[in-house]
């Protein structure tokens, strides 16, 4: 996990512009480099490094003797770099996994490069010989990337939007700082002036498609095909374990977030098992946050005892959570209600990890709810086919919500996130299964995933079949949800008359509640006029919901009252 930043065709002094690069210093606390591009005095790269692999030669932009005309700045982890080296006979000059991008590009161009990378990534690749600039981002946008391109060809690229919004330019900088779309690459021509022109934006991978890099995976072919239940369960276990195994790649200590829900518990249990098999000889640290005796803390305690991790509990108090709201919104760059609620706990537990432990590479359970239909409202899906469509929509929008939350809250404290549920191979297989297999059954969401691990003894039965809790709800007591605590505080901060005129002040995505108005005010304070970064609020479907919390839905209420 690092922070990348680059400018092409800057009219202003680069020593002034590079102040913007310092806005993302939290993403790479170990080192910083600012480098001009030879022969293009108005082009430069900025890089903040978190050293996870090759601590000696891992600085960027990466340049190697074999390709002196290539410059690479990337943020991510490429899990199949050794397999690609073996398959194509690449001669690496560093131990950095991202070096494979240079070799793949030289061998087959940008399309093959982006398609063959098994991992999470956002990168800027400059080819001065052919005067091209390439941008690319992984399928689910696990690693963030933003860009701004003016009409006269000035390009700014950064891991977070905050590194671009204050750039200086001779013409007024258009406000179109926008997220770069996941699963895409862009080709731009580099002119002798250092300015650029966009040539094409190409979608190189869709979440349903089996990725091209399957041929270079550690599990080349599944032992059996077909959709009978035992085969499917076995394949799910094989591919999920493979997803966790490949993410063990690290020279820094590995830890795991553990809410006590199904997703983080499965990740933690499989992770600890594989760490032992790979002779990683330090104990796995797991981390839970919540108020005293909250459902998450109690469940996480059970899981940690069962798997034998070194467990840490962070007790959340109301005042601390409320005080963190503004810095959380600044980190997130969004005003989405449920994203902010869930981020507060994750931000504070990440802060604890950074200050109190030496764990840096942090595993988490993001992506499972979208992939395996884990949200409570999936019980109300009109048909298996519509549920499958909704699952795909949620996966495509992850970069706006859960993946954004998980990246920013951990990156704010210099941690690197790993999310095995969003493994390309695992997700494409799960989405290829018949829609009927994937829906909730017997009143239980994620039924197929739970069933697949039922006989594994990885988790206690009551955890494996624990009903869904939103992270922002599970950290509080059952009697009073975290969202209710927030609303009670905010109710005193926002006047009724102000809320009545909210649509006039904020015509795009107008706030409908005091809570959403309060978040929007803070967002606009830091990012005025950038409301389009959030195309719409996250809300459940097929139900008459006015709040995104699962605890407001009838299904949750009836389940907890039984």
Coordinates of C-alpha atoms in Angstrom, one line a residue:
X1 CA 0.0 0.0 0.0
X2 CA 1.5 3.3 -1.2
X3 CA 0.6 6.7 -2.4
X4 CA 1.2 7.5 -6.1
X5 CA 1.0 11.0 -7.7
X6 CA 2.0 12.3 -11.1
X7 CA 1.7 15.4 -13.2
X8 CA 2.1 15.8 -17.0
X9 CA 2.2 19.2 -18.7
X10 CA 2.2 21.4 -15.6
X11 CA 2.3 25.1 -16.3
X12 CA 3.2 25.9 -12.7
X13 CA 6.4 25.4 -10.8
X14 CA 6.7 21.8 -9.8
X15 CA 8.2 22.6 -6.5
X16 CA 4.9 24.3 -5.6
X17 CA 2.7 21.6 -7.2
X18 CA 4.4 18.9 -5.2
X19 CA 2.9 20.3 -2.0
X20 CA -0.3 18.6 -3.2
X21 CA 1.5 15.3 -3.2
X22 CA 2.1 15.7 0.5
X23 CA -1.7 15.4 1.1
X24 CA -1.4 11.6 0.7
X25 CA 1.8 11.2 2.9
X26 CA -0.2 8.9 5.3
X27 CA -0.3 6.2 2.6
X28 CA 3.5 5.7 2.7
X29 CA 5.1 6.6 6.0
X30 CA 8.4 4.8 5.2
X31 CA 9.8 7.0 2.4
X32 CA 9.1 9.7 -0.1
X33 CA 10.5 10.5 -3.6
X34 CA 9.7 13.3 -6.0
X35 CA 11.3 12.8 -9.5
X36 CA 11.2 14.8 -12.7
X37 CA 11.0 13.0 -16.1
X38 CA 14.1 13.3 -18.3
X39 CA 13.4 15.7 -21.3
X40 CA 10.0 16.6 -19.9
X41 CA 10.6 19.3 -17.3
X42 CA 6.9 19.8 -16.6
X43 CA 6.2 16.1 -15.9
X44 CA 7.0 14.4 -12.6
X45 CA 6.2 11.6 -10.3
X46 CA 5.6 11.6 -6.5
X47 CA 5.7 8.5 -4.4
X48 CA 5.0 7.7 -0.7
X49 CA 6.2 4.3 0.3
X50 CA 5.0 1.7 2.7
X51 CA 7.7 -0.9 2.5
X52 CA 6.0 -4.3 2.4
X53 CA 8.2 -6.2 -0.1
X54 CA 11.9 -5.5 -1.2
X55 CA 12.7 -2.9 1.4
X56 CA 16.1 -2.2 -0.4
X57 CA 15.1 -1.7 -4.0
X58 CA 11.4 -0.9 -3.7
X59 CA 11.4 2.9 -4.3
X60 CA 9.4 4.3 -7.2
X61 CA 9.1 5.3 -9.9
X62 CA 10.5 1.9 -10.8
X63 CA 13.0 2.0 -13.7
X64 CA 15.2 -0.9 -14.8
X65 CA 18.3 -0.9 -17.0
X66 CA 16.6 -3.2 -19.6
X67 CA 13.8 -0.6 -20.2
X68 CA 15.4 2.8 -19.6
X69 CA 12.4 4.5 -21.4
X70 CA 9.8 3.1 -19.0
X71 CA 8.7 4.8 -15.8
X72 CA 6.3 3.0 -13.4
X73 CA 4.5 4.3 -10.3
X74 CA 2.1 1.8 -8.9
X75 CA 0.2 1.0 -5.7
X76 CA -0.8 -2.6 -5.1
X77 CA 0.3 -6.2 -4.9
X78 CA 0.7 -8.5 -7.9
X79 CA 0.4 -12.0 -6.5
X80 CA 1.4 -13.9 -9.6
X81 CA 4.6 -12.1 -10.4
X82 CA 6.7 -15.2 -9.8
X83 CA 4.4 -17.4 -11.9
X84 CA 4.5 -14.9 -14.8
X85 CA 8.3 -14.8 -14.5
X86 CA 8.4 -18.6 -14.8
X87 CA 6.0 -18.7 -17.7
X88 CA 7.6 -16.0 -19.8
X89 CA 11.2 -16.2 -18.7
X90 CA 11.3 -12.6 -17.3
X91 CA 14.7 -11.4 -15.9
X92 CA 13.8 -9.4 -12.8
X93 CA 16.2 -6.8 -11.5
X94 CA 14.5 -6.3 -8.1
X95 CA 12.3 -8.2 -5.7
X96 CA 9.4 -5.8 -6.3
X97 CA 6.3 -7.6 -7.5
X98 CA 5.3 -4.6 -9.6
X99 CA 8.4 -4.9 -11.8
X100 CA 6.4 -7.5 -13.7
X101 CA 4.3 -4.7 -15.2
X102 CA 7.3 -3.4 -17.1
X103 CA 8.1 -6.9 -18.5
X104 CA 4.5 -7.7 -19.5
X105 CA 4.1 -4.3 -21.2
X106 CA 7.4 -4.8 -23.2
X107 CA 6.2 -8.3 -24.2
X108 CA 2.6 -7.7 -25.2
X109 CA 1.4 -4.1 -24.6
X110 CA -1.0 -2.6 -22.2
X111 CA -4.0 -4.8 -22.8
X112 CA -2.1 -8.0 -22.0
X113 CA -0.4 -6.3 -19.0
X114 CA -3.6 -5.3 -17.3
X115 CA -5.4 -8.6 -18.0
X116 CA -2.6 -10.9 -16.8
X117 CA -2.1 -9.2 -13.4
X118 CA -3.6 -11.2 -10.5
X119 CA -3.8 -8.8 -7.7
X120 CA -4.9 -5.3 -6.7
X121 CA -3.3 -2.3 -8.4
X122 CA -3.5 1.2 -9.6
X123 CA -0.7 2.3 -11.8
X124 CA 0.8 5.1 -14.0
X125 CA 3.1 3.8 -16.7
X126 CA 5.1 6.2 -18.9
X127 CA 6.7 5.1 -22.2
X128 CA 9.0 7.9 -23.3
X129 CA 10.2 6.0 -26.4
X130 CA 6.6 5.8 -27.8
X131 CA 5.4 8.9 -26.0
X132 CA 2.5 7.2 -24.3
X133 CA 1.0 7.4 -20.8
X134 CA -1.1 4.5 -19.4
X135 CA -3.4 4.4 -16.4
X136 CA -4.9 1.2 -15.0
X137 CA -6.9 0.0 -12.0
X138 CA -7.9 -3.5 -10.8
X139 CA -11.3 -5.1 -11.3
X140 CA -12.9 -3.9 -8.1
X141 CA -10.9 -0.8 -7.4
X142 CA -9.4 -2.2 -4.3
X143 CA -6.6 0.3 -4.8
X144 CA -7.8 3.8 -5.4
X145 CA -7.0 6.1 -8.3
X146 CA -8.2 9.6 -9.3
X147 CA -7.4 11.8 -12.3
X148 CA -8.0 15.3 -13.6
X149 CA -7.5 16.2 -17.3
X150 CA -7.9 19.8 -18.5
X151 CA -9.0 20.8 -22.0
X152 CA -5.4 21.9 -22.8
X153 CA -3.9 18.6 -21.8
X154 CA -2.7 19.0 -18.2
X155 CA -3.0 15.6 -16.5
X156 CA -2.9 15.0 -12.7
X157 CA -3.2 11.5 -11.2
X158 CA -3.3 10.5 -7.5
X159 CA -4.2 7.7 -5.2
X160 CA -6.7 10.1 -3.4
X161 CA -8.6 13.1 -4.7
X162 CA -7.2 15.3 -2.0
X163 CA -3.8 15.3 -3.8
X164 CA -5.4 16.9 -6.9
X165 CA -8.0 19.4 -5.8
X166 CA -5.5 22.2 -5.1
X167 CA -3.3 21.9 -8.1
X168 CA -2.4 25.2 -9.9
X169 CA -2.8 25.7 -13.6
X170 CA -2.7 28.6 -16.0
X171 CA -6.3 28.1 -17.2
X172 CA -8.8 27.5 -14.4
X173 CA -8.6 23.9 -13.4
X174 CA -11.9 22.2 -14.2
X175 CA -13.5 20.6 -11.2
X176 CA -13.6 17.2 -12.9
X177 CA -11.3 15.4 -10.5
X178 CA -12.9 12.0 -10.7
X179 CA -12.3 8.4 -9.7
X180 CA -10.7 6.3 -12.4
X181 CA -13.0 3.4 -13.3
X182 CA -12.1 0.0 -11.9
X183 CA -11.3 -2.8 -14.5
X184 CA -10.2 -0.2 -17.0
X185 CA -7.0 1.1 -18.6
X186 CA -6.6 4.4 -20.4
X187 CA -4.1 5.3 -23.2
X188 CA -2.9 8.9 -23.5
X189 CA -0.5 10.4 -26.1
X190 CA 2.3 12.4 -24.6
X191 CA 3.1 15.5 -26.7
X192 CA 6.6 17.1 -26.9
X193 CA 5.2 19.9 -24.7
X194 CA 4.6 17.4 -21.9
X195 CA 0.8 17.8 -22.3
X196 CA -1.3 14.7 -23.0
X197 CA -4.4 13.7 -25.0
X198 CA -6.6 10.8 -24.1
X199 CA -6.8 8.2 -26.9
X200 CA -9.0 5.5 -25.5
X201 CA -10.5 4.1 -22.2
X202 CA -10.8 0.3 -22.3
X203 CA -12.6 -2.1 -20.0
X204 CA -10.2 -5.0 -19.7
X205 CA -12.0 -7.2 -17.2
X206 CA -15.6 -7.8 -16.0
X207 CA -16.2 -9.4 -12.6
X208 CA -18.2 -12.4 -14.2
X209 CA -15.4 -13.2 -16.7
X210 CA -12.8 -15.8 -15.7
X211 CA -9.5 -13.8 -15.7
X212 CA -6.8 -14.5 -18.3
X213 CA -4.2 -15.0 -15.6
X214 CA -5.9 -18.3 -14.5
X215 CA -3.2 -20.1 -16.5
X216 CA -0.6 -18.5 -14.1
X217 CA -2.5 -19.4 -10.9
X218 CA -1.2 -21.7 -8.2
X219 CA -4.4 -23.7 -8.6
X220 CA -4.4 -24.2 -12.4
X221 CA -7.5 -26.3 -12.8
X222 CA -10.2 -27.2 -10.4
X223 CA -10.3 -31.0 -9.7
X224 CA -13.9 -31.3 -10.8
X225 CA -16.5 -29.3 -12.9
X226 CA -20.3 -29.3 -12.8
X227 CA -22.8 -27.7 -10.4
X228 CA -23.7 -30.6 -8.1
X229 CA -23.6 -29.3 -4.5
X230 CA -20.7 -31.3 -3.2
X231 CA -18.5 -30.2 -6.2
X232 CA -19.5 -26.6 -5.8
X233 CA -18.8 -26.6 -2.0
X234 CA -15.4 -28.2 -2.6
X235 CA -14.4 -25.7 -5.3
X236 CA -15.5 -22.8 -3.1
X237 CA -13.2 -24.0 -0.3
X238 CA -10.3 -24.6 -2.7
X239 CA -10.5 -21.2 -4.3
X240 CA -11.0 -19.3 -1.1
X241 CA -8.1 -21.0 0.5
X242 CA -6.0 -20.2 -2.6
X243 CA -7.1 -16.6 -2.4
X244 CA -5.9 -16.3 1.2
X245 CA -2.7 -18.2 0.5
X246 CA -1.5 -16.0 -2.4
X247 CA -2.0 -12.9 -0.1
X248 CA 0.5 -14.1 2.4
X249 CA 3.2 -12.4 0.3
X250 CA 4.7 -9.9 2.7
X251 CA 8.0 -8.9 4.5
X252 CA 6.0 -7.2 7.3
X253 CA 3.8 -8.6 10.0
X254 CA 0.4 -9.9 9.0
X255 CA -2.7 -9.1 11.1
X256 CA -6.5 -9.5 10.6
X257 CA -9.6 -7.5 11.4
X258 CA -12.1 -9.7 13.2
X259 CA -15.7 -8.5 13.8
X260 CA -16.9 -12.0 14.7
X261 CA -19.2 -12.0 11.7
X262 CA -19.0 -14.8 9.1
X263 CA -16.7 -13.0 6.6
X264 CA -13.9 -11.8 8.8
X265 CA -14.0 -15.0 10.9
X266 CA -13.6 -17.2 7.8
X267 CA -10.7 -15.0 6.7
X268 CA -9.0 -15.2 10.1
X269 CA -9.5 -18.9 10.5
X270 CA -8.1 -19.8 7.0
X271 CA -5.3 -17.2 7.4
X272 CA -4.1 -18.7 10.7
X273 CA -4.2 -22.2 9.3
X274 CA -2.2 -21.2 6.2
X275 CA 0.3 -19.2 8.2
X276 CA 1.1 -22.4 10.2
X277 CA 1.4 -24.4 7.0
X278 CA 3.8 -21.8 5.6
X279 CA 5.9 -21.8 8.8
X280 CA 5.2 -18.1 9.5
X281 CA 6.4 -18.4 13.1
X282 CA 4.8 -15.3 14.8
X283 CA 1.2 -15.4 16.2
X284 CA -1.6 -13.9 14.2
X285 CA -2.9 -10.8 15.8
X286 CA -6.6 -10.3 15.4
X287 CA -8.4 -7.0 16.1
X288 CA -12.0 -6.2 17.2
X289 CA -13.6 -2.9 18.1
X290 CA -16.9 -2.3 19.9
X291 CA -18.6 -0.9 22.9
X292 CA -18.5 -3.0 26.1
X293 CA -20.3 -6.3 25.5
X294 CA -21.4 -5.4 22.0
X295 CA -22.3 -8.4 19.7
X296 CA -19.1 -8.0 17.6
X297 CA -16.8 -8.1 20.6
X298 CA -18.4 -11.1 22.1
X299 CA -18.5 -13.0 18.8
X300 CA -14.9 -12.1 17.9
X301 CA -13.7 -13.3 21.3
X302 CA -15.3 -16.7 20.6
X303 CA -13.6 -16.9 17.2
X304 CA -10.2 -15.9 18.5
X305 CA -10.4 -18.5 21.3
X306 CA -11.4 -21.2 18.8
X307 CA -8.6 -20.4 16.2
X308 CA -5.9 -19.5 18.8
X309 CA -5.0 -15.9 17.6
X310 CA -3.4 -13.2 19.7
X311 CA -6.6 -11.2 20.1
X312 CA -6.8 -7.4 20.7
X313 CA -10.0 -5.6 21.7
X314 CA -10.5 -1.9 21.2
X315 CA -13.3 -0.4 23.4
X316 CA -15.2 2.3 21.5
X317 CA -16.7 5.1 23.6
X318 CA -19.4 7.3 22.2
X319 CA -17.4 10.6 22.6
X320 CA -14.3 9.2 20.8
X321 CA -16.5 8.0 17.9
X322 CA -18.3 11.3 17.5
X323 CA -15.0 13.3 17.7
X324 CA -13.6 11.2 14.8
X325 CA -16.4 12.0 12.4
X326 CA -14.7 15.0 10.7
X327 CA -11.3 13.4 10.2
X328 CA -13.1 10.2 8.9
X329 CA -15.0 12.2 6.3
X330 CA -11.8 14.0 5.3
X331 CA -10.1 10.6 4.9
X332 CA -13.0 9.0 3.0
X333 CA -13.8 11.8 0.5
X334 CA -17.5 10.8 0.6
X335 CA -20.7 11.9 2.4
X336 CA -22.4 8.5 2.1
X337 CA -24.3 7.8 5.3
X338 CA -23.7 4.1 5.8
X339 CA -20.0 4.4 4.7
X340 CA -19.3 7.0 7.3
X341 CA -21.1 5.1 10.1
X342 CA -19.1 1.9 9.4
X343 CA -15.8 3.8 8.8
X344 CA -15.6 5.3 12.3
X345 CA -15.0 1.9 14.0
X346 CA -12.6 0.8 11.3
X347 CA -10.7 4.1 11.4
X348 CA -10.2 3.8 15.2
X349 CA -9.2 0.2 15.2
X350 CA -6.7 1.0 12.4
X351 CA -5.3 3.8 14.5
X352 CA -4.9 1.4 17.4
X353 CA -3.1 -1.2 15.2
X354 CA -0.6 1.4 14.0
X355 CA 0.1 2.8 17.4
X356 CA 0.1 -0.3 19.6
X357 CA 1.3 -3.2 17.4
X358 CA 3.7 -4.0 14.6
X359 CA 1.1 -5.6 12.3
X360 CA 1.1 -3.7 9.0
X361 CA -0.5 -6.0 6.4
X362 CA -4.1 -6.3 7.5
X363 CA -6.6 -9.0 6.1
X364 CA -10.3 -8.2 6.1
X365 CA -13.6 -9.6 4.9
X366 CA -14.7 -6.9 2.5
X367 CA -16.6 -8.0 -0.7
X368 CA -18.3 -11.1 0.7
X369 CA -21.7 -9.4 1.3
X370 CA -21.8 -8.2 -2.3
X371 CA -20.6 -11.4 -3.8
X372 CA -22.5 -14.0 -1.7
X373 CA -25.7 -11.9 -1.2
X374 CA -25.1 -11.2 2.4
X375 CA -27.2 -8.1 2.9
X376 CA -30.5 -8.6 4.8
X377 CA -32.5 -7.2 1.9
X378 CA -31.6 -10.1 -0.4
X379 CA -34.3 -12.0 1.5
X380 CA -36.8 -9.8 -0.4
X381 CA -35.4 -10.3 -3.9
X382 CA -38.2 -11.0 -6.3
X383 CA -36.3 -13.8 -8.0
X384 CA -32.9 -15.5 -8.0
X385 CA -32.1 -13.8 -11.3
X386 CA -32.8 -10.3 -9.9
X387 CA -30.7 -11.2 -6.8
X388 CA -27.8 -12.2 -9.1
X389 CA -28.1 -8.9 -11.0
X390 CA -28.1 -6.9 -7.8
X391 CA -25.0 -8.8 -6.6
X392 CA -23.1 -7.8 -9.8
X393 CA -24.3 -4.2 -9.4
X394 CA -23.0 -4.0 -5.9
X395 CA -19.6 -5.5 -6.9
X396 CA -19.3 -2.9 -9.7
X397 CA -20.0 -0.1 -7.2
X398 CA -17.7 -1.4 -4.4
X399 CA -15.1 1.3 -5.2
X400 CA -17.7 3.9 -4.1
X401 CA -18.6 2.3 -0.8
X402 CA -17.1 -0.7 1.1
X403 CA -13.8 -0.9 -0.7
X404 CA -13.4 2.9 -0.4
X405 CA -14.1 2.6 3.3
X406 CA -11.7 -0.2 3.8
X407 CA -8.9 1.4 1.9
X408 CA -9.1 4.9 3.3
X409 CA -9.6 4.0 7.0
X410 CA -6.6 1.7 6.9
X411 CA -4.4 3.8 4.6
X412 CA -5.0 6.8 6.9
X413 CA -2.8 5.0 9.4
X414 CA -0.2 3.6 7.0
X415 CA -1.6 0.0 6.9
X416 CA -2.0 -2.2 3.9
X417 CA -5.3 -4.0 3.3
X418 CA -5.8 -7.5 1.9
X419 CA -9.3 -8.7 0.8
X420 CA -9.3 -12.4 -0.3
X421 CA -13.1 -12.4 -1.0
X422 CA -12.4 -10.1 -3.9
X423 CA -9.9 -12.5 -5.5
X424 CA -10.6 -12.5 -9.3
X425 CA -10.6 -16.2 -9.6
X426 CA -12.9 -16.8 -6.6
X427 CA -15.4 -14.1 -7.5
X428 CA -15.7 -15.2 -11.2
X429 CA -16.3 -18.8 -10.1
X430 CA -18.9 -17.8 -7.5
X431 CA -20.7 -15.6 -10.1
X432 CA -20.7 -18.4 -12.6
X433 CA -22.8 -20.6 -10.3
X434 CA -26.6 -20.9 -11.0
X435 CA -28.5 -18.0 -9.5
X436 CA -30.7 -20.4 -7.6
X437 CA -27.7 -21.7 -5.7
X438 CA -26.6 -18.3 -4.5
X439 CA -29.8 -16.9 -2.9
X440 CA -30.6 -16.9 0.9
X441 CA -32.2 -20.2 2.0
X442 CA -34.2 -21.1 5.1
X443 CA -34.1 -17.5 6.2
X444 CA -30.3 -17.4 6.2
X445 CA -28.2 -15.2 3.9
X446 CA -24.9 -16.4 2.5
X447 CA -26.3 -19.9 2.9
X448 CA -24.0 -21.5 0.2
X449 CA -20.9 -20.0 1.6
X450 CA -21.7 -21.2 5.2
X451 CA -22.6 -24.6 3.9
X452 CA -19.3 -24.9 2.1
X453 CA -17.4 -24.6 5.4
X454 CA -19.8 -26.5 7.6
X455 CA -17.7 -29.6 7.9
X456 CA -14.3 -27.9 8.1
X457 CA -14.2 -27.2 11.9
X458 CA -12.6 -23.9 11.1
X459 CA -15.2 -22.0 13.1
X460 CA -17.7 -22.7 15.9
X461 CA -21.1 -23.5 14.5
X462 CA -22.8 -20.5 16.1
X463 CA -20.3 -18.2 14.3
X464 CA -20.6 -20.0 11.0
X465 CA -24.4 -19.5 11.1
X466 CA -24.4 -16.1 12.9
X467 CA -26.9 -13.8 11.1
X468 CA -25.7 -10.7 9.3
X469 CA -24.8 -7.6 11.4
X470 CA -23.7 -4.4 9.7
X471 CA -20.2 -3.4 11.0
X472 CA -21.6 -0.1 12.1
X473 CA -24.4 -1.8 14.1
X474 CA -22.5 -4.8 15.6
X475 CA -20.0 -2.5 17.4
X476 CA -22.8 -1.2 19.6
X477 CA -25.3 -2.9 21.9
X478 CA -28.4 -4.6 20.6
X479 CA -30.6 -2.2 22.6
X480 CA -29.2 0.9 21.0
X481 CA -27.5 0.8 17.6
X482 CA -24.5 3.0 16.6
X483 CA -26.6 4.8 14.1
X484 CA -29.1 5.7 16.8
X485 CA -26.3 7.1 19.0
X486 CA -25.0 9.2 16.1
X487 CA -28.5 10.4 15.3
X488 CA -29.1 11.5 18.9
X489 CA -25.9 13.6 18.9
X490 CA -26.5 15.1 15.4
X491 CA -30.1 15.9 16.2
X492 CA -28.7 18.6 18.6
X493 CA -26.3 20.0 15.9
X494 CA -28.7 20.5 13.0
X495 CA -31.7 22.8 13.1
X496 CA -35.0 21.7 11.7
X497 CA -35.3 24.8 9.5
X498 CA -31.8 24.2 8.0
X499 CA -32.9 20.7 7.0
X500 CA -36.1 22.0 5.4
X501 CA -33.9 24.0 3.0
X502 CA -31.4 21.3 2.4
X503 CA -32.5 20.6 -1.2
X504 CA -31.9 24.3 -2.1
X505 CA -28.4 24.3 -0.7
X506 CA -27.5 20.9 -2.0
X507 CA -29.6 20.1 -5.1
X508 CA -27.5 17.1 -6.0
X509 CA -28.1 14.1 -3.7
X510 CA -30.1 16.4 -1.3
X511 CA -29.8 15.3 2.4
X512 CA -33.1 13.9 3.7
X513 CA -32.2 13.6 7.4
X514 CA -30.2 15.6 9.9
X515 CA -27.5 13.0 10.0
X516 CA -27.0 13.1 6.2
X517 CA -27.0 17.0 6.3
X518 CA -24.4 17.0 9.1
X519 CA -22.1 14.7 7.0
X520 CA -22.7 16.7 3.9
X521 CA -21.7 20.0 5.6
X522 CA -18.4 18.5 6.7
X523 CA -17.8 17.0 3.2
X524 CA -18.4 20.4 1.5
X525 CA -16.1 22.1 4.0
X526 CA -13.2 20.0 2.8
X527 CA -14.3 19.3 -0.8
X528 CA -16.6 22.1 -1.9
X529 CA -18.5 21.4 -5.1
X530 CA -17.3 17.8 -5.4
X531 CA -20.6 16.1 -4.5
X532 CA -20.6 14.2 -7.9
X533 CA -17.9 11.9 -6.4
X534 CA -20.9 10.1 -4.9
X535 CA -23.4 9.3 -7.7
X536 CA -26.0 8.1 -5.1
X537 CA -26.4 7.0 -1.5
X538 CA -26.1 3.3 -0.6
X539 CA -29.6 2.0 0.3
X540 CA -31.2 -1.4 0.4
X541 CA -33.4 -2.5 -2.4
X542 CA -36.9 -4.1 -2.6
X543 CA -37.9 -2.7 0.8
X544 CA -39.4 0.6 1.9
X545 CA -36.2 1.7 3.7
X546 CA -35.5 5.3 4.7
X547 CA -32.3 4.3 6.5
X548 CA -29.4 2.0 5.2
X549 CA -29.0 0.2 8.6
X550 CA -30.0 -3.5 8.6
X551 CA -31.5 -3.0 12.1
X552 CA -34.3 -0.9 10.6
X553 CA -35.5 -3.8 8.4
X554 CA -38.3 -6.1 9.5
X555 CA -36.3 -9.2 8.8
X556 CA -33.6 -8.1 11.3
X557 CA -36.2 -7.1 14.0
X558 CA -38.1 -10.4 13.7
X559 CA -34.8 -12.4 13.9
X560 CA -33.6 -10.6 17.0
X561 CA -37.0 -10.9 18.7
X562 CA -37.3 -14.7 18.3

